[in-house]
Amino acid sequence: MSIITIHPFYSDAVIGDILAQTEKPLSQQQQNIQKHYHYKDLVGLLSWNNANSQCFNSTDSSLSVTTHAVLDDDFNRLKYLIRSVLWPINHYIRRQMWMNILTLNRVRSSKQPRHVRQSSQATLTSTIVIIDNDFSSLSSNHNQLPNFVDTTNLCFYHLNEPTGHSLLQRILFTFALHHPDVTYCPTLQPFSALLLHYHTEYEVLYLINRLLVKNWLCGVTRLQWEAHCNVFMKLVRLYYKSAADIIDLRFANMKSFYQEWFWWIFRYLPFTYLTKIMDCFFLEGPKILFRISLALVHLYTKRIKDKSNKNPSDIADFCQHIPVSIDHLLRVAFDIRNFKRRTIDQLIENEEKLLRTTHQQPSNDNTKENSNSISHGISSDRQPQLVTSQHLTQIPNKSILDHKQFLTLWNWLPVRFSIAQPSLVFTTEEHGFRLQTLLDKIDEIEYSILIIKATNGEIFGAFCAGLWSDRHKRAYFGFGETFLFTLVPKQIKYSWVGQQHDDSNRQNQAKREMFLYVNNEKLVIGGGNGDGLCIDQSLCEGLTTHCDTFNNEPLCSQSYFSISVLEMIAFDFSES
């Protein structure tokens, strides 16, 4: 099957001379194309000529576009090829490829009959979608753009004036006319501008509608956009903690730094890099954008961490003059392990719920009084439930907690742990009653949950934030994410008082930072004028009192208690 030669750009909208100059940085990648580009595979998967060739040169406002279903195995082969091959920006395949991969519908192999799964050709079933694009009623006013556009970050790339800019404006206004529910969507303007380099205005309108249907626009309201920015900050802390620490140290306004994550790519990276990133994005979705921005943070912080200058170079300047090749950037991005779409979607969903709760929460004096009461505890009925039974799917069978209690506990955890599943690493019912055995099991674990069931049936414990092997380095160790809790007979969480107090008295501060303590005789969580929770070396007896670190009430009805079962829960991110 031969491929029809098509002009690579939409010449009506693009500045030809500038694009000819931008080809040069990728000219050395021609060998890469010959090495990896298997025409038959791509033609078979994307059905170049049969599917959408009729729309490429069309100027009719009613287009007939064919969509395809593709099975997992073929999708994964396609993903490998698109990731591997670096096409020059003027390669004719891109115009066809962007249209075809955005009209693919991925189908899970397990949902198809066996006889369908046997043949790649059999999986390419088609449906016809008719799109109606009426531009005639829209006037062209260069000084106006729809309200959903971020006018502080306009990207035109190599669109000419006035035709290219005018067409882009009309595309955005037409989209706004048909989607009044889209109130804030900064991604639409740069996405449309990029597509307009290769596609007609009618095709662009169809393709951005496809992105909307796929939910790949990174939000269509301010709240959803803010959720994406907050999730990116959490992803940096989760996957590149050392980079996050450098950002915390070097930048006074961290939130402002992370809010620019999208523009590092679309406003500052070279156009040759951007087209390759879009090849991958149109197939795999926003996960690609998160990967690239994480890689940029990683490379940027590596560059500045050894410099003594307290005013580091701007990351925007770093991206504009990026010192690594596009294939190196992609390699760093794709080397991030256990980075799954389901994980990101869940984080975004949780963040949106949290932001809605925050925006709806009244700010009055009663709120302050409640937070400063004798127990800084938060009861479960006052805590927004961000984690549901659909998220928590792998409850340990041998745990003393039931599913509902795990849900309560998971909703108390820092948000980044809500994507993990609980893993039972120690229980006295299986491993015996000995403190040293427990410590051997958890020595290299940094975050864990201690759960105790007393002989009277009460259940309580602590979320322990701190590497247990640090007990060899200092007396008290750990940090402020640690908290105490009671689950039975009541449900209440006691967070670190350092989140509420701002006391310059060093003696008081020391008492409020006694998180974890271990010696040969006992394990203690929370100190200062009493032990919040103390377990003896036999793991049979314990003590709970008020302590300064958590300003807690005793966790159970009797200060001295006998232990029926003690267990330690760790976090498994592998299924996220």
Coordinates of C-alpha atoms in Angstrom, one line a residue:
M1 CA 0.0 0.0 0.0
S2 CA 1.5 3.3 -1.0
I3 CA 1.2 6.6 0.9
I4 CA -0.1 9.6 -0.9
T5 CA 2.3 12.6 -0.9
I6 CA 0.6 15.5 0.9
H7 CA 2.0 19.0 1.7
P8 CA 3.0 18.7 5.3
F9 CA 1.6 22.1 6.5
Y10 CA -1.6 24.0 6.2
S11 CA 0.0 26.6 3.9
D12 CA -2.8 29.2 4.3
A13 CA -2.0 29.7 8.0
V14 CA 1.7 29.0 8.4
I15 CA 4.9 31.2 7.8
G16 CA 6.8 29.0 5.4
D17 CA 10.3 30.5 5.8
I18 CA 10.5 30.1 9.6
L19 CA 9.3 26.5 9.5
A20 CA 12.1 25.7 6.9
Q21 CA 14.6 27.0 9.4
T22 CA 13.2 25.0 12.4
E23 CA 13.7 21.7 10.5
K24 CA 17.5 21.8 11.1
P25 CA 17.6 20.6 14.8
L26 CA 16.0 17.3 13.9
S27 CA 17.7 16.7 10.6
Q28 CA 20.2 14.4 12.2
Q29 CA 17.4 12.1 13.2
Q30 CA 16.7 10.8 9.7
Q31 CA 18.6 7.6 10.5
N32 CA 16.3 7.0 13.5
I33 CA 13.3 7.2 11.1
Q34 CA 14.8 4.6 8.8
K35 CA 15.7 2.4 11.7
H36 CA 12.3 2.3 13.4
Y37 CA 9.6 3.3 10.9
H38 CA 7.7 0.2 9.7
Y39 CA 5.2 1.5 7.2
K40 CA 3.1 -1.6 7.2
D41 CA 2.6 -1.6 10.9
L42 CA 1.6 2.1 11.0
V43 CA -0.6 1.8 7.9
G44 CA -2.3 -1.2 9.3
L45 CA -2.9 0.4 12.6
L46 CA -4.0 3.8 11.4
S47 CA -5.4 2.9 8.0
W48 CA -4.0 6.1 6.5
N49 CA -5.7 6.3 3.1
N50 CA -8.9 4.4 3.7
A51 CA -9.9 6.3 6.9
N52 CA -9.5 10.0 6.5
S53 CA -7.7 10.9 3.3
Q54 CA -11.0 12.4 2.0
C55 CA -10.9 15.1 4.7
F56 CA -7.3 16.3 4.4
N57 CA -7.8 18.5 1.4
S58 CA -11.5 19.3 2.0
T59 CA -12.7 22.8 2.5
D60 CA -16.3 21.7 3.0
S61 CA -17.8 22.6 6.4
S62 CA -19.3 19.2 6.7
L63 CA -16.7 16.5 7.1
S64 CA -17.0 12.7 7.2
V65 CA -14.4 11.3 9.6
T66 CA -13.9 7.6 10.2
T67 CA -13.0 6.4 13.7
H68 CA -11.4 3.0 14.5
A69 CA -11.3 0.5 17.3
V70 CA -7.9 -0.9 18.1
L71 CA -7.0 -3.7 20.6
D72 CA -4.5 -3.4 23.4
D73 CA -1.7 -5.3 21.6
D74 CA -1.9 -3.1 18.5
F75 CA -2.2 0.0 20.7
N76 CA 1.0 -0.9 22.6
R77 CA 2.9 -1.5 19.3
L78 CA 1.7 1.9 18.0
K79 CA 2.7 3.6 21.3
Y80 CA 6.2 2.1 21.0
L81 CA 6.6 3.3 17.4
I82 CA 5.4 6.8 18.0
R83 CA 7.6 7.2 21.1
S84 CA 10.6 5.8 19.2
V85 CA 10.5 7.7 15.9
L86 CA 11.5 11.3 15.6
W87 CA 9.9 12.7 12.5
P88 CA 11.1 16.1 11.2
I89 CA 8.4 18.8 11.6
N90 CA 7.9 18.9 7.9
H91 CA 7.3 15.2 7.5
Y92 CA 4.0 14.5 5.6
I93 CA 3.1 11.7 8.0
R94 CA 2.3 14.0 10.9
R95 CA -0.8 15.5 9.2
Q96 CA -2.3 12.1 8.7
M97 CA -1.1 10.7 12.0
W98 CA -2.6 13.4 14.3
M99 CA -6.0 12.9 12.7
N100 CA -5.9 9.1 12.8
I101 CA -4.5 8.6 16.4
L102 CA -7.1 11.1 17.7
T103 CA -9.9 9.1 16.1
L104 CA -8.7 5.7 17.5
N105 CA -10.9 4.1 20.1
R106 CA -8.9 1.7 22.3
V107 CA -10.7 -1.5 23.1
R108 CA -9.6 -3.9 25.9
S109 CA -8.7 -7.3 24.4
S110 CA -10.5 -9.2 27.1
K111 CA -13.8 -7.6 26.0
Q112 CA -13.5 -8.9 22.4
P113 CA -14.5 -12.4 21.1
R114 CA -11.5 -14.7 20.6
H115 CA -11.9 -14.8 16.8
V116 CA -11.7 -11.0 16.7
R117 CA -8.5 -10.9 18.8
Q118 CA -6.6 -13.2 16.4
S119 CA -6.2 -10.7 13.6
S120 CA -4.9 -7.2 13.7
Q121 CA -6.9 -6.3 10.6
A122 CA -10.1 -7.6 12.1
T123 CA -9.9 -5.1 14.9
L124 CA -10.0 -2.0 12.7
T125 CA -13.7 -1.6 12.7
S126 CA -15.1 1.8 11.6
T127 CA -17.8 4.2 12.4
I128 CA -18.6 7.5 10.5
V129 CA -18.9 10.8 12.4
I130 CA -20.4 13.8 10.6
I131 CA -19.1 17.2 11.9
D132 CA -20.7 20.5 11.1
N133 CA -18.5 23.5 11.3
D134 CA -20.2 26.8 10.5
F135 CA -17.7 29.7 10.6
S136 CA -19.7 32.0 8.4
S137 CA -21.5 33.8 11.3
L138 CA -18.3 34.7 13.2
S139 CA -16.7 38.1 12.7
S140 CA -12.9 38.4 12.9
N141 CA -11.9 40.7 15.8
H142 CA -8.2 40.3 16.6
N143 CA -8.6 42.0 19.9
Q144 CA -11.0 39.5 21.4
L145 CA -10.7 35.9 22.5
P146 CA -13.2 33.7 24.4
N147 CA -13.2 34.0 28.2
F148 CA -11.8 30.5 28.6
V149 CA -8.5 31.5 27.1
D150 CA -5.5 32.5 29.3
T151 CA -4.6 35.8 27.6
T152 CA -1.3 36.1 29.6
N153 CA 0.0 33.0 27.8
L154 CA -0.9 33.2 24.1
C155 CA 1.0 30.9 21.8
F156 CA 0.9 31.4 18.0
Y157 CA 4.1 29.6 17.1
H158 CA 4.5 30.0 13.3
L159 CA 1.0 31.0 12.3
N160 CA 1.0 33.9 9.9
E161 CA -0.8 37.2 10.2
P162 CA -3.5 38.0 9.6
T163 CA -4.8 34.7 8.2
G164 CA -3.4 32.2 10.7
H165 CA -4.3 34.4 13.7
S166 CA -7.7 35.1 12.4
L167 CA -8.5 31.4 11.7
L168 CA -7.3 30.5 15.2
Q169 CA -9.6 33.1 16.8
R170 CA -12.6 31.9 14.7
I171 CA -11.9 28.3 15.7
L172 CA -11.9 29.3 19.4
F173 CA -15.1 31.3 19.2
T174 CA -16.9 28.6 17.3
F175 CA -15.9 26.1 20.0
A176 CA -17.1 28.5 22.7
L177 CA -20.4 28.9 20.9
H178 CA -21.0 25.2 21.0
H179 CA -19.6 24.6 24.5
P180 CA -20.8 27.4 26.9
D181 CA -20.0 25.0 29.8
V182 CA -16.3 25.4 29.1
T183 CA -15.5 28.4 31.3
Y184 CA -11.7 28.2 31.7
C185 CA -9.4 26.1 29.5
P186 CA -5.9 27.5 29.0
T187 CA -4.9 24.5 26.9
L188 CA -7.3 25.1 24.1
Q189 CA -5.5 28.0 22.5
P190 CA -2.0 26.4 22.2
F191 CA -3.5 23.1 21.2
S192 CA -5.6 24.7 18.4
A193 CA -2.6 26.8 17.3
L194 CA -0.4 23.7 16.9
L195 CA -3.1 21.7 15.1
L196 CA -3.6 24.6 12.7
H197 CA 0.0 24.2 11.5
Y198 CA -1.0 20.9 9.9
H199 CA -4.8 20.9 9.6
T200 CA -7.6 23.1 8.1
E201 CA -9.8 25.0 10.5
Y202 CA -12.6 22.4 10.1
E203 CA -10.3 19.6 11.0
V204 CA -8.9 21.6 14.0
L205 CA -12.4 22.1 15.4
Y206 CA -13.2 18.5 15.0
L207 CA -9.9 17.4 16.8
I208 CA -10.3 19.8 19.7
N209 CA -13.8 18.4 20.2
R210 CA -12.2 14.9 20.3
L211 CA -9.9 16.1 23.0
L212 CA -12.9 17.4 24.9
V213 CA -14.7 14.1 24.6
K214 CA -11.6 12.2 25.8
N215 CA -11.3 14.6 28.8
W216 CA -7.8 15.5 27.7
L217 CA -8.0 19.3 28.0
C218 CA -6.6 19.4 31.6
G219 CA -9.9 20.8 32.8
V220 CA -12.7 23.1 31.6
T221 CA -13.1 25.2 34.7
R222 CA -10.8 27.2 37.0
L223 CA -11.2 24.6 39.7
Q224 CA -10.2 21.7 37.5
W225 CA -7.2 23.6 36.1
E226 CA -6.1 24.4 39.7
A227 CA -6.5 20.7 40.6
H228 CA -4.2 19.7 37.7
C229 CA -1.6 22.2 38.9
N230 CA -1.8 20.9 42.5
V231 CA -1.6 17.3 41.3
F232 CA 1.6 18.2 39.4
M233 CA 3.1 19.6 42.6
K234 CA 2.2 16.3 44.4
L235 CA 3.7 14.2 41.5
V236 CA 7.0 16.1 41.8
R237 CA 7.1 15.3 45.5
L238 CA 6.2 11.7 44.9
Y239 CA 8.5 10.9 42.0
Y240 CA 11.3 13.5 42.5
K241 CA 11.4 14.4 46.2
S242 CA 15.0 15.7 46.0
A243 CA 13.9 18.1 43.2
A244 CA 10.9 19.2 45.3
D245 CA 13.3 19.9 48.2
I246 CA 15.4 22.1 46.0
I247 CA 12.4 24.0 44.7
D248 CA 11.2 24.5 48.4
L249 CA 14.6 25.9 49.3
R250 CA 15.3 28.1 46.3
F251 CA 11.8 29.6 45.5
A252 CA 9.8 31.7 47.9
N253 CA 6.6 31.2 45.9
M254 CA 6.4 27.5 45.3
K255 CA 2.8 27.5 44.2
S256 CA 3.5 30.0 41.5
F257 CA 6.4 27.9 40.3
Y258 CA 4.3 24.8 39.9
Q259 CA 1.4 26.6 38.3
E260 CA 3.5 27.2 35.2
W261 CA 4.1 23.5 34.6
F262 CA 2.1 23.4 31.4
W263 CA 3.7 26.6 29.9
W264 CA 7.2 25.2 30.4
I265 CA 6.3 22.9 27.5
F266 CA 3.9 25.0 25.3
R267 CA 5.4 28.5 25.7
Y268 CA 9.1 27.9 26.1
L269 CA 10.3 24.6 24.6
P270 CA 11.5 24.8 20.9
F271 CA 8.8 24.0 18.3
T272 CA 10.7 20.9 17.1
Y273 CA 10.5 19.5 20.6
L274 CA 6.8 20.4 20.9
T275 CA 5.7 18.6 17.8
K276 CA 7.3 15.4 19.0
I277 CA 5.6 15.7 22.4
M278 CA 2.3 16.2 20.7
D279 CA 2.8 13.0 18.7
C280 CA 2.8 11.2 22.0
F281 CA 0.2 13.3 23.7
F282 CA -2.5 12.7 21.0
L283 CA -2.1 9.0 21.5
E284 CA -1.6 8.8 25.3
G285 CA -3.2 11.9 26.7
P286 CA -2.3 14.3 29.5
K287 CA -0.1 11.7 31.2
I288 CA 2.6 12.6 28.6
L289 CA 2.5 16.3 29.6
F290 CA 3.0 15.4 33.3
R291 CA 5.9 13.1 32.3
I292 CA 7.6 15.9 30.3
S293 CA 7.1 18.5 32.9
L294 CA 8.4 16.2 35.6
A295 CA 11.5 15.5 33.4
L296 CA 12.0 19.2 33.0
V297 CA 11.9 19.8 36.8
H298 CA 14.3 17.0 37.3
L299 CA 16.8 18.2 34.7
Y300 CA 16.4 21.9 35.8
T301 CA 17.0 21.2 39.5
K302 CA 20.0 19.0 38.7
R303 CA 21.5 22.0 36.9
I304 CA 21.0 24.5 39.7
K305 CA 21.5 22.4 42.8
D306 CA 25.3 22.8 43.0
K307 CA 25.2 26.5 42.3
S308 CA 25.6 28.8 45.3
N309 CA 23.5 31.5 43.7
K310 CA 20.4 32.0 45.7
N311 CA 18.6 33.5 42.7
P312 CA 18.6 30.6 40.3
S313 CA 18.1 31.0 36.6
D314 CA 14.5 30.9 35.5
I315 CA 13.1 27.6 34.4
A316 CA 11.5 29.3 31.5
D317 CA 15.0 30.3 30.3
F318 CA 16.2 26.8 30.9
C319 CA 13.4 25.4 28.6
Q320 CA 14.0 28.0 25.9
H321 CA 17.6 27.1 25.8
I322 CA 17.2 23.5 26.8
P323 CA 20.7 21.8 27.0
V324 CA 19.5 18.3 26.2
S325 CA 18.2 16.8 22.9
I326 CA 14.5 15.9 22.5
D327 CA 15.3 12.1 22.6
H328 CA 17.2 12.6 25.9
L329 CA 14.2 14.5 27.3
L330 CA 11.8 11.8 26.3
R331 CA 14.1 9.1 27.7
V332 CA 14.1 10.8 31.1
A333 CA 10.3 11.3 30.9
F334 CA 9.6 7.6 30.0
D335 CA 12.0 6.3 32.6
I336 CA 9.6 7.4 35.4
R337 CA 8.4 4.1 36.8
N338 CA 4.8 3.1 37.9
F339 CA 3.4 6.3 36.4
K340 CA -0.1 5.2 35.5
R341 CA -3.0 7.0 34.1
R342 CA -5.3 5.6 36.7
T343 CA -3.1 7.0 39.4
I344 CA -3.2 10.5 37.9
D345 CA -7.0 10.4 37.3
Q346 CA -7.5 9.4 40.9
L347 CA -5.3 12.2 42.2
I348 CA -7.1 14.7 40.1
E349 CA -10.5 13.5 41.3
N350 CA -9.4 13.7 44.9
E351 CA -7.9 17.2 44.4
E352 CA -11.1 18.5 42.8
K353 CA -13.2 17.2 45.7
L354 CA -10.8 18.8 48.2
L355 CA -10.9 22.1 46.3
R356 CA -14.7 22.1 46.2
T357 CA -14.8 21.4 49.9
T358 CA -12.3 24.2 50.6
H359 CA -14.2 26.7 48.4
Q360 CA -17.5 25.9 50.0
Q361 CA -16.2 25.9 53.6
P362 CA -17.4 29.0 55.5
S363 CA -14.6 31.1 57.1
N364 CA -15.9 32.3 60.5
D365 CA -14.8 32.5 64.1
N366 CA -16.5 29.3 65.0
T367 CA -14.1 27.4 62.7
K368 CA -11.1 28.9 64.6
E369 CA -12.6 28.0 67.9
N370 CA -13.1 24.4 66.8
S371 CA -9.6 24.0 65.6
N372 CA -8.1 25.4 68.8
S373 CA -10.2 23.3 71.3
I374 CA -8.6 20.9 73.9
S375 CA -8.4 18.1 71.4
H376 CA -7.1 19.1 68.0
G377 CA -8.8 16.0 66.8
I378 CA -10.8 15.8 63.6
S379 CA -13.7 13.4 63.7
S380 CA -14.5 11.3 60.6
D381 CA -17.9 13.0 60.1
R382 CA -16.2 16.4 59.7
Q383 CA -13.6 15.1 57.3
P384 CA -14.3 15.2 53.6
Q385 CA -14.4 11.6 52.2
L386 CA -12.0 11.7 49.2
V387 CA -11.2 8.0 49.1
T388 CA -14.1 5.7 48.3
S389 CA -14.5 1.9 48.2
Q390 CA -13.7 2.0 44.5
H391 CA -10.2 3.3 45.2
L392 CA -9.4 1.0 48.1
T393 CA -9.7 -2.4 46.5
Q394 CA -7.1 -4.7 48.3
I395 CA -7.8 -4.9 52.0
P396 CA -5.5 -7.4 53.8
N397 CA -7.6 -10.4 54.8
K398 CA -5.8 -10.9 58.1
S399 CA -6.1 -7.3 59.3
I400 CA -8.1 -6.4 62.4
L401 CA -9.7 -3.5 60.4
D402 CA -12.8 -3.9 58.2
H403 CA -13.2 -2.1 54.9
K404 CA -15.1 0.9 56.4
Q405 CA -12.4 1.5 59.0
F406 CA -9.7 1.4 56.3
L407 CA -11.6 4.0 54.3
T408 CA -11.8 6.2 57.4
L409 CA -8.1 5.8 57.9
W410 CA -7.2 6.4 54.2
N411 CA -9.1 9.6 54.2
W412 CA -7.0 10.9 57.1
L413 CA -3.7 10.2 55.3
P414 CA -1.8 12.8 53.2
V415 CA -3.4 12.8 49.8
R416 CA -0.4 11.2 48.0
F417 CA -0.9 8.0 50.0
S418 CA -4.6 7.7 49.0
I419 CA -3.5 6.1 45.7
A420 CA -1.7 3.2 47.5
Q421 CA -3.2 0.0 48.7
P422 CA -2.6 -1.3 52.3
S423 CA 0.0 -4.0 52.8
L424 CA 0.1 -6.0 56.1
V425 CA 3.9 -6.3 57.0
F426 CA 3.5 -7.4 60.6
T427 CA 0.9 -8.9 62.9
T428 CA 1.3 -10.4 66.3
E429 CA -1.1 -13.2 65.3
E430 CA 1.5 -14.4 62.8
H431 CA 4.9 -13.0 63.8
G432 CA 4.6 -13.1 67.6
F433 CA 4.8 -10.7 70.5
R434 CA 8.3 -9.2 70.4
L435 CA 9.4 -5.6 69.7
Q436 CA 12.7 -6.6 67.9
T437 CA 10.8 -8.8 65.5
L438 CA 8.5 -5.9 64.6
L439 CA 11.5 -3.5 64.1
D440 CA 13.3 -6.0 61.9
K441 CA 10.2 -6.1 59.6
I442 CA 9.8 -2.3 59.4
D443 CA 13.5 -1.2 59.6
E444 CA 13.6 0.3 56.0
I445 CA 10.0 1.5 55.9
E446 CA 9.5 5.3 55.9
Y447 CA 5.7 5.5 56.2
S448 CA 3.6 3.0 58.1
I449 CA 0.5 2.7 60.2
L450 CA 0.6 1.1 63.7
I451 CA -2.8 -0.4 64.6
I452 CA -3.7 -1.8 68.1
K453 CA -6.7 -3.8 69.2
A454 CA -7.0 -3.8 73.0
T455 CA -8.4 -6.7 74.9
N456 CA -11.5 -4.6 75.6
G457 CA -12.2 -4.3 71.8
E458 CA -11.1 -0.7 71.4
I459 CA -9.0 0.1 68.2
F460 CA -6.5 2.9 67.9
G461 CA -3.0 3.6 66.7
A462 CA -0.7 6.0 64.7
F463 CA 0.4 7.0 61.2
C464 CA 4.2 7.0 61.5
A465 CA 6.1 9.3 59.2
G466 CA 9.8 8.6 59.5
L467 CA 12.3 6.0 58.5
W468 CA 12.4 3.5 61.4
S469 CA 16.2 2.9 60.9
D470 CA 16.7 6.5 61.9
R471 CA 16.2 5.4 65.5
H472 CA 19.9 4.5 65.5
K473 CA 20.9 8.1 64.7
R474 CA 19.0 10.1 67.3
A475 CA 16.5 9.8 70.2
Y476 CA 13.4 11.3 68.7
F477 CA 13.0 11.1 64.9
G478 CA 10.2 11.4 62.3
F479 CA 8.4 14.4 61.0
G480 CA 5.1 16.4 61.2
E481 CA 2.9 14.2 59.0
T482 CA 2.7 11.7 61.9
F483 CA -0.6 11.6 63.7
L484 CA -2.5 9.6 66.4
F485 CA -6.0 8.2 66.0
T486 CA -8.8 6.3 67.5
L487 CA -11.2 4.2 65.4
V488 CA -13.3 2.3 68.1
P489 CA -15.4 3.3 70.0
K490 CA -15.1 6.8 68.3
Q491 CA -13.3 7.9 65.2
I492 CA -11.0 10.8 65.7
K493 CA -7.6 12.0 64.4
Y494 CA -5.0 14.0 66.4
S495 CA -2.6 15.9 64.1
W496 CA 0.7 17.4 65.0
V497 CA 0.2 20.7 66.9
G498 CA 3.0 22.3 64.9
Q499 CA 0.4 22.8 62.1
Q500 CA -1.5 25.1 64.4
H501 CA 1.2 26.6 66.7
D502 CA 3.8 29.3 65.8
D503 CA 5.8 29.4 69.0
S504 CA 9.4 30.8 69.0
N505 CA 10.1 29.2 72.4
R506 CA 12.7 26.5 71.6
Q507 CA 11.8 24.4 74.7
N508 CA 8.1 24.3 73.7
Q509 CA 9.1 23.7 70.1
A510 CA 11.2 20.7 71.1
K511 CA 8.3 19.2 73.1
R512 CA 6.1 19.5 70.1
E513 CA 8.5 17.6 67.8
M514 CA 8.7 14.4 69.7
F515 CA 7.3 12.2 66.9
L516 CA 8.9 8.7 67.2
Y517 CA 11.1 7.1 69.8
V518 CA 12.4 3.5 70.1
N519 CA 14.8 1.8 72.5
N520 CA 15.2 -1.8 73.7
E521 CA 12.3 -1.5 76.1
K522 CA 9.6 0.5 74.3
L523 CA 8.3 2.2 71.3
V524 CA 6.8 5.7 71.8
I525 CA 4.7 7.9 69.4
G526 CA 4.3 11.5 70.7
G527 CA 6.0 13.0 73.7
G528 CA 6.3 16.1 75.9
N529 CA 4.7 15.9 79.3
G530 CA 3.5 12.4 78.6
D531 CA 3.5 9.7 76.0
G532 CA 0.8 9.8 73.4
L533 CA 1.2 6.1 72.7
C534 CA 3.7 3.8 74.3
I535 CA 4.2 0.0 73.7
D536 CA 6.5 -2.1 75.8
Q537 CA 9.0 -4.6 74.4
S538 CA 6.6 -7.6 74.9
L539 CA 4.0 -6.0 72.7
C540 CA 1.5 -7.0 75.3
E541 CA 1.0 -3.9 77.4
G542 CA 0.8 -0.2 76.6
L543 CA 0.1 3.3 77.8
T544 CA -1.7 6.3 76.3
T545 CA -1.8 9.8 77.7
H546 CA -2.0 13.4 76.7
C547 CA 1.2 14.7 75.0
D548 CA 2.4 18.1 73.8
T549 CA 3.3 16.8 70.3
F550 CA -0.3 16.0 69.4
N551 CA -2.3 17.7 72.2
N552 CA -4.4 14.5 72.2
E553 CA -6.8 12.9 74.6
P554 CA -5.9 9.3 75.7
L555 CA -6.6 7.1 72.7
C556 CA -8.7 4.5 74.7
S557 CA -10.9 4.5 77.8
Q558 CA -8.1 3.2 80.1
S559 CA -4.6 4.8 80.1
Y560 CA -3.0 1.4 80.7
F561 CA -4.2 -1.2 78.3
S562 CA -3.5 -4.8 77.3
I563 CA -3.0 -5.7 73.6
S564 CA -5.0 -8.3 71.9
V565 CA -3.5 -7.8 68.4
L566 CA -0.9 -5.4 67.1
E567 CA -0.2 -4.9 63.4
M568 CA 1.8 -2.7 61.1
I569 CA 0.5 -1.6 57.7
A570 CA 2.8 -0.3 54.9
F571 CA 1.8 1.2 51.5
D572 CA 1.8 -0.6 48.2
F573 CA 2.0 1.7 45.1
S574 CA 2.5 -1.1 42.6
E575 CA -1.2 -1.5 41.9
S576 CA -1.8 2.2 41.6

